[in-house]
Amino acid sequence: MMHAIEKILAKAAGLVSITAGEIINCKVDLAGINDLYLQTIRSFYEMGGKRVHDPKKLVVFLDHYAPASTIAQADNQKQFREFCWNQGIDLLMDIDQGVCHQIIADKGLAHPGMVVVVTDSHTTTHGAFGAFGTGVGATDLAIIMMTGQLWFRVPEIIRINLEGKIPKGIYAKDIILDVIGKVGADFAVYKGVEIAGSVLKELSIADRMTICNMTTEMGAKTCYIQPDEITFSYLREKAIDNYEIFTTDSDFQYAADLTFDVSDLKPQIAAPHSVDNVSSIAEFIGTPINQAYLGSCTNGRVEDLAIAATILKGKKIHSRTRFIIVPASKNVLLEAINKGYVQTLIEAGATFVTPGCASCLGTHEGLLASGETCITATNRNFPGRMGSTKANIYLASPAAVAAAALEGKIVDPSGYLD
Amino acid sequence: MEKIVKGKAFVYGANIDTDQIYPGRFLDLTDPKDVGKHAMEGADPGFRQEFKPGDIIVASTNFGCGSSREHAAVTLKAVGVGVVLADSFGRIFYRNAINLGIPLVVCCGIANHVKKNDILTVDITGGKVINETTGVTHESQALTGYAMNILENGGIKSLIKSQYGQ
């Protein structure tokens, strides 16, 4: 009785059967390194590395500092480029490409049954494709560069069943914020999370990426959605046919099995300074907003920009609010241009910055001053996450962000889409 | 590695994330000496002045949650953290810290029983935390298994180097 996640890991470890708690060594199918972590290259050499184990399985993302805004950042990116050229790593995603997880989705690099490891905590995103995705630090990634493998503790698995019908004006972000608010930021630490239930039929690949992405904020090691027709349709669109589907045995015992009914869900918001500080947005209506922010691996997709464009078409954002938009990738930006969203949003007063991670993690392109308040469609509202530790960050759906940009304060976004 | 650590406690609450341990705006620093200058800056701006090598961080649940940044472990290593005690740890931070040779010990509820500047003696493999200031002994989880193997080898780099160094 094994879970699909366990079967993926067992195959990667060359084992027939594994159980939770066991330490196993897994072959990694795709390993990604982000430009924040030059330590990855340092650790590789410190451990006696000379040539990477398999350059075809490595991808380097220059996304967090795209483009460099300090000399130190520029120097780190320079060293990454040279490392790729010297090691024959062809998958160098330079500063024009966007956020790692969206690039992986755009280019179809994560397939069902794969083990995907990136030096980014939101690698849980790739459960949307039926892959085992997990984030690690620089030195762990350097071990993969050297050996093609990494040790893992087989996680216990929690199932989260989403049932009911999604009400109009409620988004994937509202659903996952509601779950995190109820279970807490440390609920799934060291554990794998499976998202299941009848609501999956209503959730697109973009929605699933948002939900899997945010399970990191309940501590999850990985997230998994059993591939279905929606997954297969994505795989056909990307012309991906080399994958293996694993399924969970019917008698598998989950560490916890929770059900959430979404039918009566209201728009949700996570208030400062923790992702599990969640309540209905009604509690915060009228809170003045200095900056609205739409972007990131969580909610920087075409679908998210479409919602903002619908709300802001022919209107102007509030005169005391700025609205920063960061398309998650070059593909997202191009598609948003083609569909007219960029024109609509710029005319409404939005500021577009380079596809990438931008100020989601407080490095550049839209930091917050002390005392300022931001509503953002990103993933974290920790103190200092987007600039000053004395700024206040509210997390919400793209609709709530766009509606707040329009009004200059937090509002209930329901009704703005009519 | 030292299996018994004695030091002064610095006490924090729940969900001390890696942005608080090491703010994102300093991620372009790569030299551990520079990285060490910003330890715990987001959670406790006075930390760097008061913390001495061998001192102990005590926290509630989910210490080190959030980003994968190894800088959070590098900065604590650079200031010489003796051990971190908490109810639970963010999983990537856990790996990063153990990989660099920083002992992390699970000790449930410890933050409620220790005040800042209390002197603690932590028996890392024995599963015991003695608060020398209050005289109370608390049970902790003994660090064992693969994590202990990494620590005893001086961190994962030396372990991998001995196995795979090219």
Coordinates of C-alpha atoms in Angstrom, one line a residue:
Chain A
M1 CA 0.0 0.0 0.0
M2 CA 1.9 2.9 -1.3
H3 CA 1.1 6.5 -2.3
A4 CA 1.9 7.8 -5.8
I5 CA 4.5 10.1 -4.2
E6 CA 6.2 7.1 -2.6
K7 CA 6.1 5.2 -5.9
I8 CA 7.8 8.1 -7.6
L9 CA 10.5 8.2 -4.9
A10 CA 10.9 4.4 -4.8
K11 CA 11.5 4.2 -8.6
A12 CA 14.0 7.1 -8.3
A13 CA 15.8 5.2 -5.6
G14 CA 15.7 1.9 -7.4
L15 CA 13.6 0.3 -4.7
V16 CA 10.4 -1.7 -5.0
S17 CA 8.9 -0.6 -1.7
I18 CA 9.6 2.2 0.7
T19 CA 7.9 3.5 3.9
A20 CA 7.5 6.9 5.6
G21 CA 10.5 7.9 7.7
E22 CA 13.0 5.9 5.7
I23 CA 16.1 7.7 4.3
I24 CA 16.6 7.0 0.6
N25 CA 18.9 8.2 -2.1
C26 CA 17.0 9.3 -5.2
K27 CA 18.1 10.0 -8.8
V28 CA 16.9 13.5 -9.7
D29 CA 15.4 14.0 -13.1
L30 CA 15.6 17.8 -13.2
A31 CA 17.6 20.1 -10.9
G32 CA 17.3 23.9 -11.0
I33 CA 19.6 26.5 -9.5
N34 CA 18.6 30.1 -9.0
D35 CA 20.8 33.2 -9.2
L36 CA 20.5 33.9 -5.5
Y37 CA 22.6 30.9 -4.7
L38 CA 26.1 31.2 -5.9
Q39 CA 26.9 29.1 -2.9
T40 CA 25.7 26.1 -5.1
I41 CA 28.7 26.5 -7.4
R42 CA 31.0 27.2 -4.4
S43 CA 29.8 24.1 -2.6
F44 CA 30.3 22.0 -5.8
Y45 CA 34.0 23.0 -5.9
E46 CA 34.4 22.8 -2.1
M47 CA 33.2 19.2 -2.3
G48 CA 35.8 18.4 -4.9
G49 CA 33.6 18.7 -7.9
K50 CA 35.1 19.2 -11.3
R51 CA 32.5 18.2 -13.9
V52 CA 28.8 18.1 -13.3
H53 CA 27.2 14.7 -13.3
D54 CA 24.8 15.3 -16.1
P55 CA 24.5 18.8 -17.6
K56 CA 21.3 17.9 -19.5
K57 CA 19.4 17.5 -16.2
L58 CA 20.5 20.9 -14.9
V59 CA 18.9 24.2 -15.5
V60 CA 20.1 27.6 -14.2
F61 CA 17.5 30.4 -13.7
L62 CA 18.7 34.0 -13.5
D63 CA 15.3 35.0 -12.2
H64 CA 15.5 36.6 -8.7
Y65 CA 17.8 39.4 -9.9
A66 CA 16.5 39.8 -13.4
P67 CA 18.0 42.2 -14.4
A68 CA 20.8 42.8 -11.9
S69 CA 20.4 46.0 -9.8
T70 CA 23.7 45.8 -7.9
I71 CA 27.2 45.1 -9.0
A72 CA 27.2 42.1 -6.6
Q73 CA 24.1 40.7 -8.3
A74 CA 25.7 41.2 -11.7
D75 CA 28.8 39.4 -10.6
N76 CA 26.9 36.5 -9.2
Q77 CA 25.0 36.2 -12.5
K78 CA 28.2 36.5 -14.5
Q79 CA 29.7 33.5 -12.5
F80 CA 26.6 31.5 -13.2
R81 CA 26.7 32.1 -17.0
E82 CA 30.4 31.2 -17.1
F83 CA 29.7 28.0 -15.1
C84 CA 27.0 27.0 -17.6
W85 CA 29.2 27.7 -20.6
N86 CA 32.2 25.8 -19.0
Q87 CA 30.1 22.8 -17.9
G88 CA 28.0 22.5 -21.0
I89 CA 24.7 23.4 -19.3
D90 CA 22.5 24.4 -22.2
L91 CA 19.4 25.2 -20.1
L92 CA 20.6 28.6 -19.0
M93 CA 17.5 30.7 -18.5
D94 CA 18.8 34.2 -18.6
I95 CA 17.3 37.4 -17.4
D96 CA 14.8 37.6 -20.2
Q97 CA 13.0 34.4 -19.3
G98 CA 11.1 34.8 -16.0
V99 CA 10.5 32.9 -12.8
C100 CA 11.8 29.4 -12.6
H101 CA 8.5 27.6 -11.9
Q102 CA 6.7 29.4 -14.7
I103 CA 9.5 28.6 -17.2
I104 CA 9.3 25.0 -16.2
A105 CA 5.6 25.1 -16.9
D106 CA 5.9 27.1 -20.2
K107 CA 8.6 24.8 -21.5
G108 CA 7.0 21.6 -20.3
L109 CA 10.1 20.6 -18.3
A110 CA 8.2 18.8 -15.4
H111 CA 6.4 15.6 -16.4
P112 CA 4.3 13.2 -14.3
G113 CA 6.5 10.9 -12.3
M114 CA 9.6 13.0 -12.4
V115 CA 11.7 14.1 -9.4
V116 CA 12.2 17.8 -9.7
V117 CA 14.5 19.7 -7.2
V118 CA 15.1 23.4 -7.4
T119 CA 16.9 25.8 -5.0
D120 CA 13.6 27.4 -4.4
S121 CA 11.1 26.6 -1.7
H122 CA 8.1 26.9 -4.1
T123 CA 9.1 23.8 -6.1
T124 CA 6.0 22.1 -4.7
T125 CA 4.3 23.9 -7.6
H126 CA 5.2 21.0 -9.9
G127 CA 2.7 18.7 -8.2
A128 CA 0.3 20.4 -10.6
F129 CA 1.9 18.1 -13.3
G130 CA 2.0 15.0 -11.2
A131 CA 5.8 15.4 -10.5
F132 CA 7.5 15.1 -7.1
G133 CA 8.8 18.7 -6.7
T134 CA 10.7 19.9 -3.7
G135 CA 13.0 22.8 -2.7
V136 CA 16.5 22.5 -1.3
G137 CA 19.4 24.7 -0.3
A138 CA 22.5 25.4 -2.3
T139 CA 24.7 22.7 -0.9
D140 CA 22.1 20.0 -1.4
L141 CA 21.7 21.1 -5.0
A142 CA 25.5 21.0 -5.4
I143 CA 25.4 17.4 -4.3
I144 CA 22.9 16.7 -7.1
M145 CA 25.3 18.5 -9.5
M146 CA 28.1 16.2 -8.4
T147 CA 26.2 12.9 -8.1
G148 CA 22.9 13.2 -9.9
Q149 CA 21.2 12.1 -6.6
L150 CA 20.1 13.4 -3.2
W151 CA 19.0 11.8 0.0
F152 CA 15.4 12.2 1.1
R153 CA 13.4 11.2 4.1
V154 CA 10.2 9.5 2.8
P155 CA 7.4 11.8 4.0
E156 CA 4.1 11.0 5.6
I157 CA 1.3 12.1 3.3
I158 CA -1.7 14.3 4.1
R159 CA -4.7 14.4 1.8
I160 CA -6.7 17.6 1.4
N161 CA -10.0 17.0 -0.3
L162 CA -11.6 20.1 -1.9
E163 CA -15.4 19.5 -2.3
G164 CA -18.4 21.5 -3.4
K165 CA -18.7 24.1 -6.1
I166 CA -16.5 27.2 -6.4
P167 CA -18.7 30.3 -6.0
K168 CA -18.4 33.1 -8.6
G169 CA -15.6 35.5 -7.8
I170 CA -13.6 33.0 -5.7
Y171 CA -10.2 31.9 -7.0
A172 CA -7.6 29.2 -6.3
K173 CA -5.8 31.7 -4.1
D174 CA -8.9 32.1 -1.8
I175 CA -9.2 28.3 -1.6
I176 CA -5.6 27.7 -0.5
L177 CA -5.5 30.7 1.8
D178 CA -8.6 29.4 3.6
V179 CA -7.0 26.0 4.0
I180 CA -3.7 27.4 5.3
G181 CA -5.6 29.7 7.7
K182 CA -7.4 26.7 9.1
V183 CA -4.5 24.2 9.4
G184 CA -1.7 26.6 10.2
A185 CA 1.8 27.4 8.8
D186 CA 3.4 24.4 10.3
F187 CA 0.7 21.8 9.6
A188 CA 2.5 19.9 6.9
V189 CA 6.2 20.4 8.0
Y190 CA 8.3 17.4 6.7
K191 CA 5.1 16.0 5.0
G192 CA 3.8 15.5 1.5
V193 CA 0.3 17.0 0.6
E194 CA -2.0 15.5 -1.9
I195 CA -4.8 17.8 -3.2
A196 CA -7.8 15.8 -4.2
G197 CA -11.6 16.1 -4.4
S198 CA -14.3 17.0 -6.9
V199 CA -13.3 20.7 -7.1
L200 CA -10.2 19.6 -9.1
K201 CA -12.5 19.3 -12.1
E202 CA -13.0 23.1 -11.9
L203 CA -9.3 23.9 -11.4
S204 CA -7.1 24.7 -14.5
I205 CA -3.4 24.0 -14.6
A206 CA -2.8 27.6 -13.6
D207 CA -5.1 27.2 -10.6
R208 CA -3.4 24.0 -9.6
M209 CA 0.0 25.6 -9.8
T210 CA -1.2 28.3 -7.4
I211 CA -2.5 25.8 -4.9
C212 CA 0.5 23.4 -5.1
N213 CA 2.8 26.5 -4.9
M214 CA 1.2 27.7 -1.7
T215 CA 1.3 24.4 0.2
T216 CA 4.9 25.4 0.9
E217 CA 3.3 28.0 3.2
M218 CA 1.9 25.2 5.4
G219 CA 5.4 23.6 5.5
A220 CA 4.8 20.9 2.9
K221 CA 7.8 19.1 1.5
T222 CA 6.0 18.3 -1.7
C223 CA 2.5 18.6 -3.2
Y224 CA 0.8 16.2 -5.6
I225 CA -2.3 16.2 -7.8
Q226 CA -3.1 12.9 -9.4
P227 CA -2.9 13.5 -13.2
D228 CA -6.3 13.7 -14.9
E229 CA -7.8 14.9 -18.1
I230 CA -6.8 18.5 -17.4
T231 CA -3.2 17.4 -16.9
F232 CA -3.3 15.2 -20.0
S233 CA -4.6 18.1 -22.0
Y234 CA -1.7 20.3 -20.8
L235 CA 0.8 17.5 -21.7
R236 CA -0.7 17.1 -25.2
E237 CA -0.5 20.9 -25.7
K238 CA 3.2 20.8 -24.8
A239 CA 3.7 17.6 -26.9
I240 CA 5.0 15.7 -23.9
D241 CA 4.6 12.0 -24.2
N242 CA 7.6 10.6 -22.2
Y243 CA 6.1 10.3 -18.7
E244 CA 4.9 7.7 -16.3
I245 CA 1.8 7.9 -14.2
F246 CA 1.9 6.5 -10.7
T247 CA -1.3 5.9 -8.7
T248 CA -2.0 5.6 -5.0
D249 CA -3.0 2.2 -3.8
S250 CA -6.6 2.1 -2.5
D251 CA -5.7 0.9 0.9
F252 CA -3.0 3.6 1.5
Q253 CA -3.2 5.1 5.0
Y254 CA -2.9 8.9 5.0
A255 CA -1.3 10.7 8.0
A256 CA -4.3 13.0 7.9
D257 CA -7.3 13.2 5.6
L258 CA -9.1 16.6 5.6
T259 CA -12.1 17.9 3.6
F260 CA -12.9 21.5 2.9
D261 CA -16.1 22.6 1.3
V262 CA -15.6 25.6 -0.9
S263 CA -19.2 26.2 -1.8
D264 CA -19.7 29.1 0.7
L265 CA -16.2 30.5 0.6
K266 CA -15.8 34.3 0.6
P267 CA -12.8 36.2 -0.7
Q268 CA -9.9 35.6 1.7
I269 CA -6.9 37.6 2.9
A270 CA -3.8 36.8 4.9
A271 CA -3.0 39.8 7.2
P272 CA 0.5 40.8 8.4
H273 CA 2.8 39.1 9.3
S274 CA 2.1 35.4 8.7
V275 CA 0.5 33.4 5.9
D276 CA -1.8 31.6 8.2
N277 CA -3.3 34.8 9.6
V278 CA -6.2 34.4 7.3
S279 CA -9.7 35.8 7.5
S280 CA -12.5 36.9 5.2
I281 CA -11.5 40.1 3.3
A282 CA -14.6 41.7 4.8
E283 CA -12.6 42.1 8.1
F284 CA -10.2 44.5 6.4
I285 CA -12.4 46.6 4.0
G286 CA -11.3 50.2 3.9
T287 CA -7.6 49.6 4.8
P288 CA -5.6 52.1 2.7
I289 CA -3.2 50.6 0.2
N290 CA 0.1 52.2 -1.0
Q291 CA 1.1 49.5 -3.3
A292 CA -0.8 46.7 -5.1
Y293 CA 1.4 43.9 -6.5
L294 CA 0.5 41.3 -9.0
G295 CA 3.0 38.7 -10.0
S296 CA 5.3 35.8 -8.9
C297 CA 5.3 32.0 -9.3
T298 CA 2.1 32.1 -7.3
N299 CA -0.1 34.4 -9.3
G300 CA 1.8 36.0 -12.2
R301 CA 0.2 34.0 -15.0
V302 CA -1.9 35.2 -18.0
E303 CA -5.1 34.1 -16.2
D304 CA -4.2 36.4 -13.3
L305 CA -3.4 39.4 -15.6
A306 CA -6.7 38.7 -17.4
I307 CA -8.6 39.2 -14.1
A308 CA -6.8 42.5 -13.4
A309 CA -7.4 43.7 -17.0
T310 CA -11.1 42.9 -16.7
I311 CA -11.4 44.8 -13.4
L312 CA -9.4 47.8 -14.7
K313 CA -10.5 48.1 -18.3
G314 CA -11.3 51.7 -19.1
K315 CA -10.6 52.8 -15.5
K316 CA -7.8 54.4 -13.6
I317 CA -6.1 53.2 -10.4
H318 CA -6.4 55.3 -7.3
S319 CA -4.2 58.4 -7.3
R320 CA -2.5 57.5 -4.0
T321 CA -1.8 53.8 -5.0
R322 CA 0.8 52.3 -7.3
F323 CA 0.2 49.0 -9.0
I324 CA 3.2 46.9 -9.9
I325 CA 2.7 44.0 -12.3
V326 CA 5.4 41.4 -12.8
P327 CA 4.4 38.8 -15.4
A328 CA 5.8 35.4 -14.3
S329 CA 7.6 34.8 -17.6
K330 CA 8.4 36.0 -21.0
N331 CA 5.7 33.8 -22.4
V332 CA 3.2 35.2 -20.0
L333 CA 4.2 38.8 -21.0
L334 CA 4.0 38.0 -24.7
E335 CA 0.6 36.4 -24.4
A336 CA -0.7 39.3 -22.2
I337 CA 0.5 41.7 -24.9
N338 CA -1.2 39.8 -27.6
K339 CA -4.4 39.7 -25.7
G340 CA -4.3 43.4 -25.0
Y341 CA -4.1 43.1 -21.2
V342 CA -0.8 45.0 -21.0
Q343 CA -2.2 48.0 -22.9
T344 CA -5.3 48.0 -20.7
L345 CA -3.3 47.8 -17.5
I346 CA -0.8 50.4 -18.4
E347 CA -3.5 52.8 -19.5
A348 CA -5.1 52.1 -16.1
G349 CA -1.9 53.2 -14.4
A350 CA -0.1 50.0 -13.8
T351 CA 3.7 49.8 -13.7
F352 CA 5.2 46.7 -15.5
V353 CA 8.6 45.4 -14.5
T354 CA 10.8 42.6 -15.9
P355 CA 9.4 39.1 -15.6
G356 CA 11.1 37.5 -12.6
C357 CA 10.8 37.4 -8.9
A358 CA 11.2 41.2 -8.4
S359 CA 10.1 42.5 -5.0
C360 CA 8.1 39.4 -4.0
L361 CA 11.2 38.7 -1.9
G362 CA 12.3 42.2 -1.3
T363 CA 15.4 42.4 -3.5
H364 CA 14.4 45.0 -6.1
E365 CA 11.7 46.5 -8.4
G366 CA 9.2 47.8 -6.0
L367 CA 10.3 47.7 -2.3
L368 CA 8.1 49.0 0.5
A369 CA 9.0 51.9 2.8
S370 CA 8.5 51.9 6.5
G371 CA 4.8 52.4 7.4
E372 CA 3.5 51.5 3.9
T373 CA 0.9 48.9 3.2
C374 CA 0.8 46.5 0.3
I375 CA -1.8 44.1 -1.0
T376 CA -0.1 41.4 -3.1
A377 CA -1.0 38.2 -5.0
T378 CA 2.3 36.6 -4.0
N379 CA 3.0 34.0 -1.3
R380 CA 4.5 35.5 1.8
N381 CA 3.8 38.4 4.1
F382 CA 6.6 37.9 6.6
P383 CA 8.1 41.0 8.3
G384 CA 10.5 42.7 5.8
R385 CA 9.6 40.3 3.0
M386 CA 9.1 43.1 0.4
G387 CA 11.3 45.8 1.9
S388 CA 11.0 47.5 5.3
T389 CA 10.2 45.3 8.3
K390 CA 7.8 48.1 9.3
A391 CA 5.7 47.7 6.2
N392 CA 2.4 45.7 6.2
I393 CA 1.8 43.0 3.6
Y394 CA -1.7 41.5 2.9
L395 CA -1.9 38.4 0.7
A396 CA -5.0 37.9 -1.5
S397 CA -6.2 36.9 -4.9
P398 CA -5.4 38.8 -8.2
A399 CA -9.0 40.1 -8.2
A400 CA -8.6 41.5 -4.7
V401 CA -5.3 43.1 -5.6
A402 CA -6.7 44.7 -8.8
A403 CA -9.8 46.0 -7.0
A404 CA -7.7 47.5 -4.2
A405 CA -5.5 49.2 -6.8
L406 CA -8.6 50.7 -8.3
E407 CA -10.1 51.9 -5.0
G408 CA -6.8 52.7 -3.1
K409 CA -8.0 50.6 -0.2
I410 CA -9.0 46.9 0.5
V411 CA -12.4 46.1 -0.9
D412 CA -14.4 43.0 -1.6
P413 CA -13.5 42.2 -5.2
S414 CA -16.9 40.4 -5.8
G415 CA -18.9 42.5 -8.2
Y416 CA -15.9 44.2 -9.8
L417 CA -15.8 41.5 -12.5
D418 CA -19.4 42.1 -13.8
Chain B
M1 CA 31.2 18.1 17.0
E2 CA 30.4 19.1 20.6
K3 CA 27.7 16.8 21.9
I4 CA 27.1 19.0 25.0
V5 CA 26.6 22.7 24.3
K6 CA 26.4 25.3 27.1
G7 CA 25.4 28.9 26.3
K8 CA 23.1 31.8 26.8
A9 CA 19.6 31.6 25.5
F10 CA 18.1 34.0 22.9
V11 CA 14.3 33.3 22.9
Y12 CA 11.9 33.8 20.0
G13 CA 8.3 32.9 19.1
A14 CA 6.6 30.8 16.4
N15 CA 7.2 31.0 12.6
I16 CA 10.6 32.8 12.6
D17 CA 11.0 32.7 8.9
T18 CA 14.2 32.8 6.8
D19 CA 13.5 36.4 5.8
Q20 CA 13.7 37.3 9.5
I21 CA 16.8 35.2 10.0
Y22 CA 18.4 36.7 6.9
P23 CA 16.7 39.5 4.9
G24 CA 16.3 39.0 1.2
R25 CA 18.0 42.3 0.3
F26 CA 21.4 40.9 1.4
L27 CA 21.2 37.7 -0.6
D28 CA 23.8 38.9 -3.1
L29 CA 26.5 38.6 -0.4
T30 CA 28.4 35.4 -0.7
D31 CA 31.3 35.6 1.8
P32 CA 30.2 33.9 5.1
K33 CA 31.8 36.8 7.1
D34 CA 29.6 39.3 5.3
V35 CA 26.6 37.0 5.5
G36 CA 27.2 36.8 9.3
K37 CA 26.8 40.5 9.7
H38 CA 23.0 40.3 9.1
A39 CA 22.1 37.3 11.4
M40 CA 18.5 37.5 12.7
E41 CA 18.3 41.1 11.5
G42 CA 14.6 40.9 10.6
A43 CA 13.6 39.3 13.9
D44 CA 16.0 41.0 16.4
P45 CA 18.1 44.0 15.3
G46 CA 20.1 43.8 18.5
F47 CA 21.1 40.1 18.0
R48 CA 24.5 40.7 16.5
Q49 CA 25.7 43.0 19.3
E50 CA 24.7 40.6 22.1
F51 CA 25.2 37.1 20.6
K52 CA 28.4 35.3 21.4
P53 CA 29.8 32.1 19.8
G54 CA 28.3 29.1 21.5
D55 CA 25.1 30.8 22.5
I56 CA 21.8 29.2 21.9
I57 CA 18.7 30.1 19.9
V58 CA 15.4 29.0 21.4
A59 CA 12.1 29.2 19.5
S60 CA 8.6 27.9 19.3
T61 CA 7.2 26.1 16.2
N62 CA 8.4 26.2 12.6
F63 CA 11.7 28.0 13.1
G64 CA 13.3 28.6 9.7
C65 CA 10.1 28.3 7.6
G66 CA 9.9 30.0 4.3
S67 CA 12.6 30.4 1.7
S68 CA 15.3 27.8 0.7
R69 CA 18.1 30.4 1.2
E70 CA 21.1 28.6 2.7
H71 CA 22.2 32.1 3.8
A72 CA 19.9 31.6 6.8
A73 CA 22.0 28.6 7.9
V74 CA 25.3 30.3 6.8
T75 CA 24.6 33.4 8.9
L76 CA 23.9 31.4 12.0
K77 CA 27.0 29.3 11.4
A78 CA 29.0 32.5 10.9
V79 CA 28.0 33.9 14.3
G80 CA 28.7 30.5 16.0
V81 CA 25.3 29.3 17.1
G82 CA 25.9 26.4 19.5
V83 CA 22.5 24.8 18.9
V84 CA 19.0 25.8 18.0
L85 CA 16.1 24.4 20.1
A86 CA 12.5 24.6 18.8
D87 CA 9.2 22.7 18.7
S88 CA 9.7 22.2 14.9
F89 CA 11.8 23.5 12.0
G90 CA 11.1 24.5 8.5
R91 CA 12.3 21.5 6.4
I92 CA 14.6 23.2 4.0
F93 CA 16.2 25.2 6.8
Y94 CA 16.6 21.9 8.7
R95 CA 18.5 20.3 5.9
N96 CA 20.6 23.4 5.3
A97 CA 21.6 23.8 8.9
I98 CA 22.4 20.1 9.4
N99 CA 24.4 20.1 6.1
L100 CA 26.5 22.9 7.5
G101 CA 27.0 21.2 10.8
I102 CA 24.6 23.3 13.0
P103 CA 22.8 21.0 15.5
L104 CA 19.0 21.5 15.5
V105 CA 17.2 19.9 18.4
V106 CA 13.5 19.4 18.7
C107 CA 12.4 20.3 22.3
C108 CA 8.6 20.8 22.6
G109 CA 7.4 23.9 24.5
I110 CA 10.9 25.0 25.4
A111 CA 10.3 28.6 24.5
N112 CA 7.7 28.8 27.2
H113 CA 10.2 27.7 29.9
V114 CA 13.3 29.7 29.0
K115 CA 13.9 33.4 29.3
K116 CA 16.4 35.5 27.4
N117 CA 19.9 35.2 29.0
D118 CA 19.1 32.0 30.9
I119 CA 22.1 29.6 30.7
L120 CA 21.3 26.3 29.1
T121 CA 23.2 23.0 28.8
V122 CA 22.0 20.9 25.9
D123 CA 22.9 17.3 25.6
I124 CA 22.4 16.9 21.8
T125 CA 22.5 13.1 21.6
G126 CA 21.2 12.5 25.2
G127 CA 17.9 14.2 24.7
K128 CA 18.1 16.6 27.6
V129 CA 18.1 20.4 28.1
I130 CA 19.1 21.7 31.5
N131 CA 18.1 25.3 32.3
E132 CA 21.0 26.2 34.7
T133 CA 19.3 29.4 35.6
T134 CA 16.0 27.8 36.8
G135 CA 17.4 24.4 37.6
V136 CA 14.7 22.7 35.5
T137 CA 15.5 19.8 33.1
H138 CA 13.5 19.4 29.9
E139 CA 13.3 16.4 27.7
S140 CA 14.3 16.9 24.1
Q141 CA 14.5 14.6 21.0
A142 CA 18.0 13.0 20.8
L143 CA 19.6 13.8 17.5
T144 CA 20.3 10.5 15.8
G145 CA 20.3 8.7 12.4
Y146 CA 21.4 10.3 9.2
A147 CA 21.3 13.9 10.5
M148 CA 23.7 12.9 13.3
N149 CA 25.9 11.1 10.8
I150 CA 26.2 14.3 8.8
L151 CA 27.0 16.3 11.9
E152 CA 29.6 13.8 13.1
N153 CA 31.3 14.0 9.8
G154 CA 31.6 17.8 10.1
G155 CA 28.8 18.6 7.7
I156 CA 27.7 17.1 4.4
K157 CA 30.5 18.7 2.3
S158 CA 33.2 16.7 3.9
L159 CA 31.0 13.6 3.8
I160 CA 30.3 13.9 0.1
K161 CA 33.9 15.0 -0.6
S162 CA 35.2 11.7 0.9
Q163 CA 32.7 9.7 -1.1
Y164 CA 32.6 11.4 -4.5
G165 CA 35.4 14.1 -4.7
Q166 CA 36.6 14.1 -8.3

